[in-house]
């Protein structure tokens, strides 16, 4: 009997032996596609079975399979999964690509981290890889187009120029800048941070996410997290690049022959002596004249960037340290417009027992020189646009030529550049220490102490000069200024996390104190003993009577208490509640504390049983929230009636100046923050294993209590108090969509972001129901306005109704009593519409003629990888915004140059045109009145970035001890599609009531960059 | 259990620390005093008084439209000057003043209104609080109060001349005081006269050298004379104002007192009255001080103390001229005024009028709107005086408000016994050896005033004193065929409109002026 069993067993073994003998083993190595590092712990499963394994410390795996026909699935957190058919191979090496789109299952939120699928607020995230693609100088440039709901417009093309960042629309007439938080510390300016240090940026857009920042969250919050070390690997990285920038185009201005012809026609139209009777001789002599844009542009202005980072650590201690250097020259005003930044950073994280602690320290030094980038009177671009092309740059003896037609500020721009001598320096130290003590698994306390110190050093030297016009100075002057900002903050947050059954519960309660002070000191002195920039210090001034000085102090403090509660059931139903109270020294004793609540909820529909059939649906989540937060940009002492003192009069034979004192303003002790209330709703979906995603968001944001001057009559005799008296509504829609495909050696991903925002002022509680905004040039007052029912900062001007073709038409354009509406008009002049039919053309006939804010903005990013090559293209477009151009030409002077579109002006032979006749006297005010003649569509699409990179083969690179070497070539602003005829369609704003006005803006550059990434 | 205690503690923390936190959040403004602790010492009174004086230099109003110094505006309203500038688009509201087609939304009218009320506010503040301040002695307290009330009266006088119907109040208003009614113009004149009568004994007769520019009792007397004359010749016939609390003989007495006892006298050479050397000369009884200073910039035009009429009235020099510096070519002189001078005999002609063609000064006529070939010279910017910084803001030429010549001619008009003697003295200084005496009739005095006070901003008011029809005739005659239109309408009584925004902001308590 035993023998039968033995026999059967042997038989079975023999029968099955072939199967077992034919059991195959597939082996291989799994590595990271970008760094070639082995990946540890990758899950490999034979599809459709439970047979699987994981990779070891060298990234190697070995899997026994029954046959070589199946499909292996490779999965690893943070990387894109791959399904690879075995197809008879016994060795399969796989490279996994980092999942840029969904790589973080964890998202940074205020005071913590949250699992992405459980987030109930509108938060957009940008990864460091996306930021590095475009090598931006400033963090704001990295935000442009990569997140929906965030509109970023560069303020100008000058190096170091800031950007106008608006999250979900402009919600205030004051300062609409969002709150920037770096590693938990609110910072006073973001330009100190080198983008190469950034690990991720989270933009908190809706009230439920930002309410926890209470009185500072109304304009949105940008959370920046810097890179820390990883315990499992030491990494040394170097990134370097050089680039060349040139203006992306020149504006079409008249050359000398056309200029002289137009000038002659202008004077002739006014029956005045023509200035160039000898025009043909002149043309023979000077040809096309001077191209002033060529003369002031710096072609191939250099740009260099170096950053070196080292990171690593052990299980209990990691560090990341980096240094970066960046130098960028500007494309205008060579030598006088540039930016240089040096940064140093050290981040450490340590664990001992129950305590995690660490530090973040950043030091930056920035030196910059600049010109006014958007100024219509004396800006360098304004001078180059307005000066006549007849004058040469220099005289025969080498000195700068002075134009005989120069007047006021329009003088030789090259000579103007020569006399500019100013410099700003900034030393900034931002850093802090933090510790997190885990009392138990569930309860922990995180405390931190952070400091933000900035020291500014500005100085300038004004030489003696006389450039003609009114541009002259007859004594050398030195100016020095020092400002010292110190902010410290301490934060203590208690965390509690628990789960029971399928419920997860989390709560935080926290307390923060912040104190900020700035001291400033400055002075000037004239008649310097050593008149040059390097030696222009106050002590060298010889004229004691010319000295001026000023100094002072600003202070503010903030104390806050906040709490947040999260609850989720089965990772399907989520709810969150937030409450914060902020007390600020700016609010005055009558209104010391502000209270800001918020709620949000979410439902992951795809987790429901009834959704099981939709196998390809990776996630379908809906979320919504409501919340309130505030803006505390209301000045430090607005609530108290202060006495202003300054020099006001003088007495005595020796003209001694005395100081007068008077109440500067009627006080409003009730002054408080602006309150913003937002309701938002969003849908997040992804398909095919997160290969495709689509997120939609919708919001309504109401801001109340906008600061404005109270409507009091001026016979009261003192400046009106500032009151909270206006409100604005922003409604909008955001879309974020994308896909990622891997197919053999190819992989590509596409990301699209789109934002639509509508802005409307809903109340202005002053007499006229109007807020007057910026004016332009000498006669166009209040081009920007705010009025109920219209967007903030809309353009306010006359509507034109074509051009008068003959005197009969002028005579027919009459008011209700038959009086001529435009008695001074001549054929060829603009027709202005008398909106209110009162027979007079005046301010009451001004209407909305344009809107400086885009209706929608789009970002389109496309990455393509093929073997060792990678290609990235990024387009950004803004549509629907208008630009007001009335300040670009000095109509108040006689001989300024024109843009080439003047060649289509109205003449008796050329009557079918929109451009009025040319005239110097301009009795009809064609060029002096703010009208829709000066409105142009500023929509544009730019190829912001295109990069081609090649990663050298790893064996080649390993020979020098490196793990990766990538070379790349990149172009920025390679293409711009726009109908705008001025220097640049990207105008930005100097404030909500001063937006979209082109005062001859410093244009953006087209840049070519060559660089390399080297990792060890 | 422990964790619940901890949580409870955390949540009660706010209550425990609220007390300390309030201290942490309360700051006093570090760089400024607060109104509650001001107006206590004599030094506070000085600073407050200087801030009142400062309003005399205001030319730019509070809001969106500047560039309206009162003397320049008065010149442009009269038959002495056109508006000027660089073109029809340069300060069109001044062109409207000259054309007497002033809209109710004219920003410069609002600025003129606002600047004066600012001065009145500051004066009211000091006067209200003056009893709490400790002065060195009673006499000091008296003249401080006198000077504040003098400037307040002077501002009210300019307001009532410009606008006719203005609100009158003697306490500082607060933000809720918007429904203030306009006073009857007669009431305002009475108030001014009464004030002056009361403060004349309070003010100083001698101003120490270091304080030149402070108002003296003589300034108050001179203002009383001017107010009386304007009231008699304009307010009574045109506005129907009632009598003043002072008689004509009393006023003449005051004016003669100035001539005899003040120590001020005619300066022998007319040219010595002007330029930096002429600042605070012996003939000037009271001048607005304009000084080069470093305060003020394009964002705060009223912060400067320079003479804006000088900057605005200068011609557009081409290149460099050793004598004259560049200005903005406003208030170009009418040929009518130029022709009234006897250029050969009258030494005032060359001092008052600049004729670039004759003097060989090269100007850019093409960029000088409404230029007729002549500019005012008294306050013309001069190269030698060019301020070393912020040129436009700092021309250091004082503006005389009262001169002995004016006092003499006013006394003559008011029927002083010395009328002929005063009249002769003024003319003698002007004509020198070519002097020929003419009778001191009202017509002759008026003509003489025009020549004596060219550019000083008196002509328009003198025209109105001659009667609305005369004023209309003379002003409208300046319209040059085609280019310059002027239409002075008598139904507007020569007044500016009440700014419409002020009417709106007063909740329509204020009423618009007739004819607008």
JSON list of N, CA, C and O in Angstrom, two decimals, chain A residues 272 407 469 548 557 585 592 641 643 646 648-649 652 655 661 714-715 717-718 767 892 894 921, chain B residues 25-27 33 35 47 54 62 86 88 114 121 212 279 289 294 326 366-367 398 502 504-505:
[
{"chain": "A", "resi": 272, "resn": "UNK", "atom": "N", "xyz": [0.44, 126.52, -40.33]},
{"chain": "A", "resi": 272, "resn": "UNK", "atom": "CA", "xyz": [1.65, 127.01, -39.69]},
{"chain": "A", "resi": 272, "resn": "UNK", "atom": "C", "xyz": [2.84, 126.66, -40.56]},
{"chain": "A", "resi": 272, "resn": "UNK", "atom": "O", "xyz": [2.76, 125.79, -41.42]},
{"chain": "A", "resi": 407, "resn": "UNK", "atom": "N", "xyz": [11.66, 118.70, -26.23]},
{"chain": "A", "resi": 407, "resn": "UNK", "atom": "CA", "xyz": [10.87, 119.57, -25.39]},
{"chain": "A", "resi": 407, "resn": "UNK", "atom": "C", "xyz": [10.46, 118.78, -24.16]},
{"chain": "A", "resi": 407, "resn": "UNK", "atom": "O", "xyz": [10.27, 117.58, -24.23]},
{"chain": "A", "resi": 469, "resn": "UNK", "atom": "N", "xyz": [15.22, 120.25, -23.48]},
{"chain": "A", "resi": 469, "resn": "UNK", "atom": "CA", "xyz": [13.89, 120.14, -22.89]},
{"chain": "A", "resi": 469, "resn": "UNK", "atom": "C", "xyz": [13.91, 120.73, -21.49]},
{"chain": "A", "resi": 469, "resn": "UNK", "atom": "O", "xyz": [14.51, 121.77, -21.24]},
{"chain": "A", "resi": 548, "resn": "UNK", "atom": "N", "xyz": [19.04, 116.91, 3.26]},
{"chain": "A", "resi": 548, "resn": "UNK", "atom": "CA", "xyz": [17.73, 116.53, 3.76]},
{"chain": "A", "resi": 548, "resn": "UNK", "atom": "C", "xyz": [17.90, 115.18, 4.41]},
{"chain": "A", "resi": 548, "resn": "UNK", "atom": "O", "xyz": [18.80, 114.44, 4.08]},
{"chain": "A", "resi": 557, "resn": "UNK", "atom": "N", "xyz": [1.46, 94.24, 14.79]},
{"chain": "A", "resi": 557, "resn": "UNK", "atom": "CA", "xyz": [1.48, 92.93, 15.45]},
{"chain": "A", "resi": 557, "resn": "UNK", "atom": "C", "xyz": [0.18, 92.20, 15.17]},
{"chain": "A", "resi": 557, "resn": "UNK", "atom": "O", "xyz": [-0.85, 92.82, 14.92]},
{"chain": "A", "resi": 585, "resn": "UNK", "atom": "N", "xyz": [-2.93, 94.83, 15.41]},
{"chain": "A", "resi": 585, "resn": "UNK", "atom": "CA", "xyz": [-2.71, 96.19, 15.91]},
{"chain": "A", "resi": 585, "resn": "UNK", "atom": "C", "xyz": [-3.25, 97.20, 14.92]},
{"chain": "A", "resi": 585, "resn": "UNK", "atom": "O", "xyz": [-3.45, 98.36, 15.26]},
{"chain": "A", "resi": 592, "resn": "UNK", "atom": "N", "xyz": [-10.97, 95.14, 17.48]},
{"chain": "A", "resi": 592, "resn": "UNK", "atom": "CA", "xyz": [-9.70, 94.47, 17.56]},
{"chain": "A", "resi": 592, "resn": "UNK", "atom": "C", "xyz": [-9.66, 93.09, 16.94]},
{"chain": "A", "resi": 592, "resn": "UNK", "atom": "O", "xyz": [-8.70, 92.71, 16.30]},
{"chain": "A", "resi": 641, "resn": "UNK", "atom": "N", "xyz": [-6.37, 109.45, 14.95]},
{"chain": "A", "resi": 641, "resn": "UNK", "atom": "CA", "xyz": [-6.16, 110.76, 14.33]},
{"chain": "A", "resi": 641, "resn": "UNK", "atom": "C", "xyz": [-4.76, 111.27, 14.62]},
{"chain": "A", "resi": 641, "resn": "UNK", "atom": "O", "xyz": [-4.47, 111.74, 15.70]},
{"chain": "A", "resi": 643, "resn": "UNK", "atom": "N", "xyz": [-1.25, 113.59, 13.96]},
{"chain": "A", "resi": 643, "resn": "UNK", "atom": "CA", "xyz": [-0.84, 114.94, 13.56]},
{"chain": "A", "resi": 643, "resn": "UNK", "atom": "C", "xyz": [0.30, 114.79, 12.56]},
{"chain": "A", "resi": 643, "resn": "UNK", "atom": "O", "xyz": [1.29, 114.12, 12.84]},
{"chain": "A", "resi": 646, "resn": "UNK", "atom": "N", "xyz": [5.39, 118.66, 8.77]},
{"chain": "A", "resi": 646, "resn": "UNK", "atom": "CA", "xyz": [6.41, 118.75, 7.74]},
{"chain": "A", "resi": 646, "resn": "UNK", "atom": "C", "xyz": [6.70, 120.22, 7.50]},
{"chain": "A", "resi": 646, "resn": "UNK", "atom": "O", "xyz": [5.93, 121.10, 7.91]},
{"chain": "A", "resi": 648, "resn": "UNK", "atom": "N", "xyz": [6.63, 123.63, 6.08]},
{"chain": "A", "resi": 648, "resn": "UNK", "atom": "CA", "xyz": [5.52, 124.19, 5.34]},
{"chain": "A", "resi": 648, "resn": "UNK", "atom": "C", "xyz": [5.65, 125.64, 4.95]},
{"chain": "A", "resi": 648, "resn": "UNK", "atom": "O", "xyz": [4.97, 126.09, 4.04]},
{"chain": "A", "resi": 649, "resn": "UNK", "atom": "N", "xyz": [6.49, 126.38, 5.64]},
{"chain": "A", "resi": 649, "resn": "UNK", "atom": "CA", "xyz": [6.55, 127.82, 5.38]},
{"chain": "A", "resi": 649, "resn": "UNK", "atom": "C", "xyz": [7.90, 128.33, 5.86]},
{"chain": "A", "resi": 649, "resn": "UNK", "atom": "O", "xyz": [8.72, 127.57, 6.33]},
{"chain": "A", "resi": 652, "resn": "UNK", "atom": "N", "xyz": [11.59, 135.31, 8.00]},
{"chain": "A", "resi": 652, "resn": "UNK", "atom": "CA", "xyz": [12.89, 135.90, 8.29]},
{"chain": "A", "resi": 652, "resn": "UNK", "atom": "C", "xyz": [13.65, 136.31, 7.05]},
{"chain": "A", "resi": 652, "resn": "UNK", "atom": "O", "xyz": [13.44, 135.80, 5.96]},
{"chain": "A", "resi": 655, "resn": "UNK", "atom": "N", "xyz": [15.26, 133.57, 5.36]},
{"chain": "A", "resi": 655, "resn": "UNK", "atom": "CA", "xyz": [14.38, 132.54, 4.80]},
{"chain": "A", "resi": 655, "resn": "UNK", "atom": "C", "xyz": [14.47, 131.20, 5.52]},
{"chain": "A", "resi": 655, "resn": "UNK", "atom": "O", "xyz": [14.75, 130.16, 4.92]},
{"chain": "A", "resi": 661, "resn": "UNK", "atom": "N", "xyz": [2.23, 121.86, 11.82]},
{"chain": "A", "resi": 661, "resn": "UNK", "atom": "CA", "xyz": [1.59, 120.63, 12.28]},
{"chain": "A", "resi": 661, "resn": "UNK", "atom": "C", "xyz": [0.09, 120.74, 12.14]},
{"chain": "A", "resi": 661, "resn": "UNK", "atom": "O", "xyz": [-0.51, 121.75, 12.50]},
{"chain": "A", "resi": 714, "resn": "UNK", "atom": "N", "xyz": [-15.29, 119.13, 0.47]},
{"chain": "A", "resi": 714, "resn": "UNK", "atom": "CA", "xyz": [-13.98, 119.68, 0.77]},
{"chain": "A", "resi": 714, "resn": "UNK", "atom": "C", "xyz": [-14.04, 120.96, 1.57]},
{"chain": "A", "resi": 714, "resn": "UNK", "atom": "O", "xyz": [-13.01, 121.42, 2.07]},
{"chain": "A", "resi": 715, "resn": "UNK", "atom": "N", "xyz": [-15.23, 121.53, 1.74]},
{"chain": "A", "resi": 715, "resn": "UNK", "atom": "CA", "xyz": [-15.26, 122.74, 2.57]},
{"chain": "A", "resi": 715, "resn": "UNK", "atom": "C", "xyz": [-15.05, 122.41, 4.04]},
{"chain": "A", "resi": 715, "resn": "UNK", "atom": "O", "xyz": [-14.83, 123.31, 4.85]},
{"chain": "A", "resi": 717, "resn": "UNK", "atom": "N", "xyz": [-12.46, 120.99, 5.01]},
{"chain": "A", "resi": 717, "resn": "UNK", "atom": "CA", "xyz": [-11.11, 121.50, 5.14]},
{"chain": "A", "resi": 717, "resn": "UNK", "atom": "C", "xyz": [-10.07, 120.50, 5.60]},
{"chain": "A", "resi": 717, "resn": "UNK", "atom": "O", "xyz": [-8.92, 120.85, 5.84]},
{"chain": "A", "resi": 718, "resn": "UNK", "atom": "N", "xyz": [-10.45, 119.24, 5.75]},
{"chain": "A", "resi": 718, "resn": "UNK", "atom": "CA", "xyz": [-9.46, 118.25, 6.12]},
{"chain": "A", "resi": 718, "resn": "UNK", "atom": "C", "xyz": [-9.66, 117.03, 5.26]},
{"chain": "A", "resi": 718, "resn": "UNK", "atom": "O", "xyz": [-10.76, 116.81, 4.73]},
{"chain": "A", "resi": 767, "resn": "UNK", "atom": "N", "xyz": [-20.28, 109.58, -2.41]},
{"chain": "A", "resi": 767, "resn": "UNK", "atom": "CA", "xyz": [-21.28, 110.43, -3.06]},
{"chain": "A", "resi": 767, "resn": "UNK", "atom": "C", "xyz": [-21.51, 110.07, -4.53]},
{"chain": "A", "resi": 767, "resn": "UNK", "atom": "O", "xyz": [-22.61, 109.85, -4.97]},
{"chain": "A", "resi": 892, "resn": "UNK", "atom": "N", "xyz": [1.00, 116.30, -25.93]},
{"chain": "A", "resi": 892, "resn": "UNK", "atom": "CA", "xyz": [1.04, 117.67, -25.43]},
{"chain": "A", "resi": 892, "resn": "UNK", "atom": "C", "xyz": [2.24, 118.45, -25.98]},
{"chain": "A", "resi": 892, "resn": "UNK", "atom": "O", "xyz": [2.38, 119.64, -25.72]},
{"chain": "A", "resi": 894, "resn": "UNK", "atom": "N", "xyz": [4.93, 119.33, -29.43]},
{"chain": "A", "resi": 894, "resn": "UNK", "atom": "CA", "xyz": [4.75, 119.59, -30.85]},
{"chain": "A", "resi": 894, "resn": "UNK", "atom": "C", "xyz": [5.32, 118.53, -31.77]},
{"chain": "A", "resi": 894, "resn": "UNK", "atom": "O", "xyz": [4.75, 118.23, -32.80]},
{"chain": "A", "resi": 921, "resn": "UNK", "atom": "N", "xyz": [-2.07, 121.62, -33.36]},
{"chain": "A", "resi": 921, "resn": "UNK", "atom": "CA", "xyz": [-2.93, 122.35, -32.44]},
{"chain": "A", "resi": 921, "resn": "UNK", "atom": "C", "xyz": [-4.03, 121.47, -31.88]},
{"chain": "A", "resi": 921, "resn": "UNK", "atom": "O", "xyz": [-4.46, 121.65, -30.75]},
{"chain": "B", "resi": 25, "resn": "UNK", "atom": "N", "xyz": [-0.87, 93.93, 21.14]},
{"chain": "B", "resi": 25, "resn": "UNK", "atom": "CA", "xyz": [-1.45, 94.45, 19.92]},
{"chain": "B", "resi": 25, "resn": "UNK", "atom": "C", "xyz": [-1.67, 95.95, 19.93]},
{"chain": "B", "resi": 25, "resn": "UNK", "atom": "O", "xyz": [-2.11, 96.50, 18.94]},
{"chain": "B", "resi": 26, "resn": "UNK", "atom": "N", "xyz": [-1.42, 96.62, 21.04]},
{"chain": "B", "resi": 26, "resn": "UNK", "atom": "CA", "xyz": [-1.65, 98.07, 21.05]},
{"chain": "B", "resi": 26, "resn": "UNK", "atom": "C", "xyz": [-0.36, 98.80, 20.81]},
{"chain": "B", "resi": 26, "resn": "UNK", "atom": "O", "xyz": [0.58, 98.65, 21.58]},
{"chain": "B", "resi": 27, "resn": "UNK", "atom": "N", "xyz": [-0.32, 99.58, 19.76]},
{"chain": "B", "resi": 27, "resn": "UNK", "atom": "CA", "xyz": [0.85, 100.40, 19.52]},
{"chain": "B", "resi": 27, "resn": "UNK", "atom": "C", "xyz": [0.42, 101.84, 19.37]},
{"chain": "B", "resi": 27, "resn": "UNK", "atom": "O", "xyz": [-0.62, 102.12, 18.78]},
{"chain": "B", "resi": 33, "resn": "UNK", "atom": "N", "xyz": [2.34, 112.47, 16.48]},
{"chain": "B", "resi": 33, "resn": "UNK", "atom": "CA", "xyz": [1.51, 112.71, 17.66]},
{"chain": "B", "resi": 33, "resn": "UNK", "atom": "C", "xyz": [0.06, 112.50, 17.30]},
{"chain": "B", "resi": 33, "resn": "UNK", "atom": "O", "xyz": [-0.33, 112.48, 16.15]},
{"chain": "B", "resi": 35, "resn": "UNK", "atom": "N", "xyz": [-4.01, 113.64, 17.86]},
{"chain": "B", "resi": 35, "resn": "UNK", "atom": "CA", "xyz": [-4.73, 114.89, 18.05]},
{"chain": "B", "resi": 35, "resn": "UNK", "atom": "C", "xyz": [-5.09, 115.15, 19.51]},
{"chain": "B", "resi": 35, "resn": "UNK", "atom": "O", "xyz": [-5.11, 116.29, 19.96]},
{"chain": "B", "resi": 47, "resn": "UNK", "atom": "N", "xyz": [3.62, 125.56, 15.86]},
{"chain": "B", "resi": 47, "resn": "UNK", "atom": "CA", "xyz": [3.53, 124.62, 14.74]},
{"chain": "B", "resi": 47, "resn": "UNK", "atom": "C", "xyz": [2.17, 124.69, 14.08]},
{"chain": "B", "resi": 47, "resn": "UNK", "atom": "O", "xyz": [2.05, 124.60, 12.86]},
{"chain": "B", "resi": 54, "resn": "UNK", "atom": "N", "xyz": [1.09, 128.05, 6.01]},
{"chain": "B", "resi": 54, "resn": "UNK", "atom": "CA", "xyz": [1.40, 127.21, 4.85]},
{"chain": "B", "resi": 54, "resn": "UNK", "atom": "C", "xyz": [0.29, 127.26, 3.81]},
{"chain": "B", "resi": 54, "resn": "UNK", "atom": "O", "xyz": [0.54, 127.23, 2.62]},
{"chain": "B", "resi": 62, "resn": "UNK", "atom": "N", "xyz": [-6.90, 119.59, -3.49]},
{"chain": "B", "resi": 62, "resn": "UNK", "atom": "CA", "xyz": [-6.77, 118.33, -2.78]},
{"chain": "B", "resi": 62, "resn": "UNK", "atom": "C", "xyz": [-6.77, 117.13, -3.67]},
{"chain": "B", "resi": 62, "resn": "UNK", "atom": "O", "xyz": [-6.37, 116.06, -3.28]},
{"chain": "B", "resi": 86, "resn": "UNK", "atom": "N", "xyz": [1.15, 125.00, -23.28]},
{"chain": "B", "resi": 86, "resn": "UNK", "atom": "CA", "xyz": [1.85, 124.52, -24.47]},
{"chain": "B", "resi": 86, "resn": "UNK", "atom": "C", "xyz": [0.90, 124.23, -25.62]},
{"chain": "B", "resi": 86, "resn": "UNK", "atom": "O", "xyz": [1.32, 124.03, -26.74]},
{"chain": "B", "resi": 88, "resn": "UNK", "atom": "N", "xyz": [-3.69, 123.51, -26.69]},
{"chain": "B", "resi": 88, "resn": "UNK", "atom": "CA", "xyz": [-5.08, 123.51, -26.21]},
{"chain": "B", "resi": 88, "resn": "UNK", "atom": "C", "xyz": [-5.35, 122.37, -25.25]},
{"chain": "B", "resi": 88, "resn": "UNK", "atom": "O", "xyz": [-6.35, 122.36, -24.55]},
{"chain": "B", "resi": 114, "resn": "UNK", "atom": "N", "xyz": [-11.14, 124.51, -2.24]},
{"chain": "B", "resi": 114, "resn": "UNK", "atom": "CA", "xyz": [-10.64, 123.58, -1.23]},
{"chain": "B", "resi": 114, "resn": "UNK", "atom": "C", "xyz": [-9.44, 124.13, -0.47]},
{"chain": "B", "resi": 114, "resn": "UNK", "atom": "O", "xyz": [-9.33, 124.00, 0.75]},
{"chain": "B", "resi": 121, "resn": "UNK", "atom": "N", "xyz": [-10.04, 125.74, 8.12]},
{"chain": "B", "resi": 121, "resn": "UNK", "atom": "CA", "xyz": [-10.12, 124.63, 9.08]},
{"chain": "B", "resi": 121, "resn": "UNK", "atom": "C", "xyz": [-8.99, 124.70, 10.08]},
{"chain": "B", "resi": 121, "resn": "UNK", "atom": "O", "xyz": [-9.19, 124.59, 11.30]},
{"chain": "B", "resi": 212, "resn": "UNK", "atom": "N", "xyz": [10.19, 137.99, 9.81]},
{"chain": "B", "resi": 212, "resn": "UNK", "atom": "CA", "xyz": [9.62, 138.70, 8.67]},
{"chain": "B", "resi": 212, "resn": "UNK", "atom": "C", "xyz": [8.72, 137.77, 7.88]},
{"chain": "B", "resi": 212, "resn": "UNK", "atom": "O", "xyz": [9.13, 136.67, 7.51]},
{"chain": "B", "resi": 279, "resn": "UNK", "atom": "N", "xyz": [12.59, 140.44, -1.99]},
{"chain": "B", "resi": 279, "resn": "UNK", "atom": "CA", "xyz": [11.77, 139.71, -1.01]},
{"chain": "B", "resi": 279, "resn": "UNK", "atom": "C", "xyz": [11.73, 140.47, 0.31]},
{"chain": "B", "resi": 279, "resn": "UNK", "atom": "O", "xyz": [12.76, 140.84, 0.86]},
{"chain": "B", "resi": 289, "resn": "UNK", "atom": "N", "xyz": [5.36, 134.19, 1.65]},
{"chain": "B", "resi": 289, "resn": "UNK", "atom": "CA", "xyz": [6.76, 133.79, 1.51]},
{"chain": "B", "resi": 289, "resn": "UNK", "atom": "C", "xyz": [6.87, 132.56, 0.61]},
{"chain": "B", "resi": 289, "resn": "UNK", "atom": "O", "xyz": [6.17, 131.56, 0.83]},
{"chain": "B", "resi": 294, "resn": "UNK", "atom": "N", "xyz": [13.10, 121.43, 0.33]},
{"chain": "B", "resi": 294, "resn": "UNK", "atom": "CA", "xyz": [13.21, 120.09, -0.23]},
{"chain": "B", "resi": 294, "resn": "UNK", "atom": "C", "xyz": [11.94, 119.28, -0.10]},
{"chain": "B", "resi": 294, "resn": "UNK", "atom": "O", "xyz": [11.88, 118.17, -0.60]},
{"chain": "B", "resi": 326, "resn": "UNK", "atom": "N", "xyz": [13.56, 128.85, -18.00]},
{"chain": "B", "resi": 326, "resn": "UNK", "atom": "CA", "xyz": [12.38, 128.30, -18.68]},
{"chain": "B", "resi": 326, "resn": "UNK", "atom": "C", "xyz": [11.18, 128.15, -17.78]},
{"chain": "B", "resi": 326, "resn": "UNK", "atom": "O", "xyz": [11.32, 127.74, -16.63]},
{"chain": "B", "resi": 366, "resn": "UNK", "atom": "N", "xyz": [6.41, 128.45, -31.13]},
{"chain": "B", "resi": 366, "resn": "UNK", "atom": "CA", "xyz": [5.49, 127.43, -31.64]},
{"chain": "B", "resi": 366, "resn": "UNK", "atom": "C", "xyz": [4.86, 126.62, -30.53]},
{"chain": "B", "resi": 366, "resn": "UNK", "atom": "O", "xyz": [3.79, 126.04, -30.69]},
{"chain": "B", "resi": 367, "resn": "UNK", "atom": "N", "xyz": [5.54, 126.58, -29.38]},
{"chain": "B", "resi": 367, "resn": "UNK", "atom": "CA", "xyz": [5.00, 125.76, -28.29]},
{"chain": "B", "resi": 367, "resn": "UNK", "atom": "C", "xyz": [4.38, 126.61, -27.20]},
{"chain": "B", "resi": 367, "resn": "UNK", "atom": "O", "xyz": [4.22, 126.15, -26.07]},
{"chain": "B", "resi": 398, "resn": "UNK", "atom": "N", "xyz": [8.80, 135.97, -3.34]},
{"chain": "B", "resi": 398, "resn": "UNK", "atom": "CA", "xyz": [7.62, 136.24, -2.52]},
{"chain": "B", "resi": 398, "resn": "UNK", "atom": "C", "xyz": [6.54, 136.93, -3.35]},
{"chain": "B", "resi": 398, "resn": "UNK", "atom": "O", "xyz": [6.82, 137.62, -4.31]},
{"chain": "B", "resi": 502, "resn": "UNK", "atom": "N", "xyz": [-19.23, 119.55, -4.60]},
{"chain": "B", "resi": 502, "resn": "UNK", "atom": "CA", "xyz": [-19.50, 120.05, -3.25]},
{"chain": "B", "resi": 502, "resn": "UNK", "atom": "C", "xyz": [-20.99, 120.16, -3.00]},
{"chain": "B", "resi": 502, "resn": "UNK", "atom": "O", "xyz": [-21.48, 119.84, -1.91]},
{"chain": "B", "resi": 504, "resn": "UNK", "atom": "N", "xyz": [-23.24, 118.28, -4.41]},
{"chain": "B", "resi": 504, "resn": "UNK", "atom": "CA", "xyz": [-23.72, 116.91, -4.23]},
{"chain": "B", "resi": 504, "resn": "UNK", "atom": "C", "xyz": [-23.37, 116.37, -2.86]},
{"chain": "B", "resi": 504, "resn": "UNK", "atom": "O", "xyz": [-24.18, 115.77, -2.18]},
{"chain": "B", "resi": 505, "resn": "UNK", "atom": "N", "xyz": [-22.12, 116.61, -2.44]},
{"chain": "B", "resi": 505, "resn": "UNK", "atom": "CA", "xyz": [-21.67, 116.05, -1.17]},
{"chain": "B", "resi": 505, "resn": "UNK", "atom": "C", "xyz": [-22.31, 116.75, 0.03]},
{"chain": "B", "resi": 505, "resn": "UNK", "atom": "O", "xyz": [-22.28, 116.23, 1.13]}
]
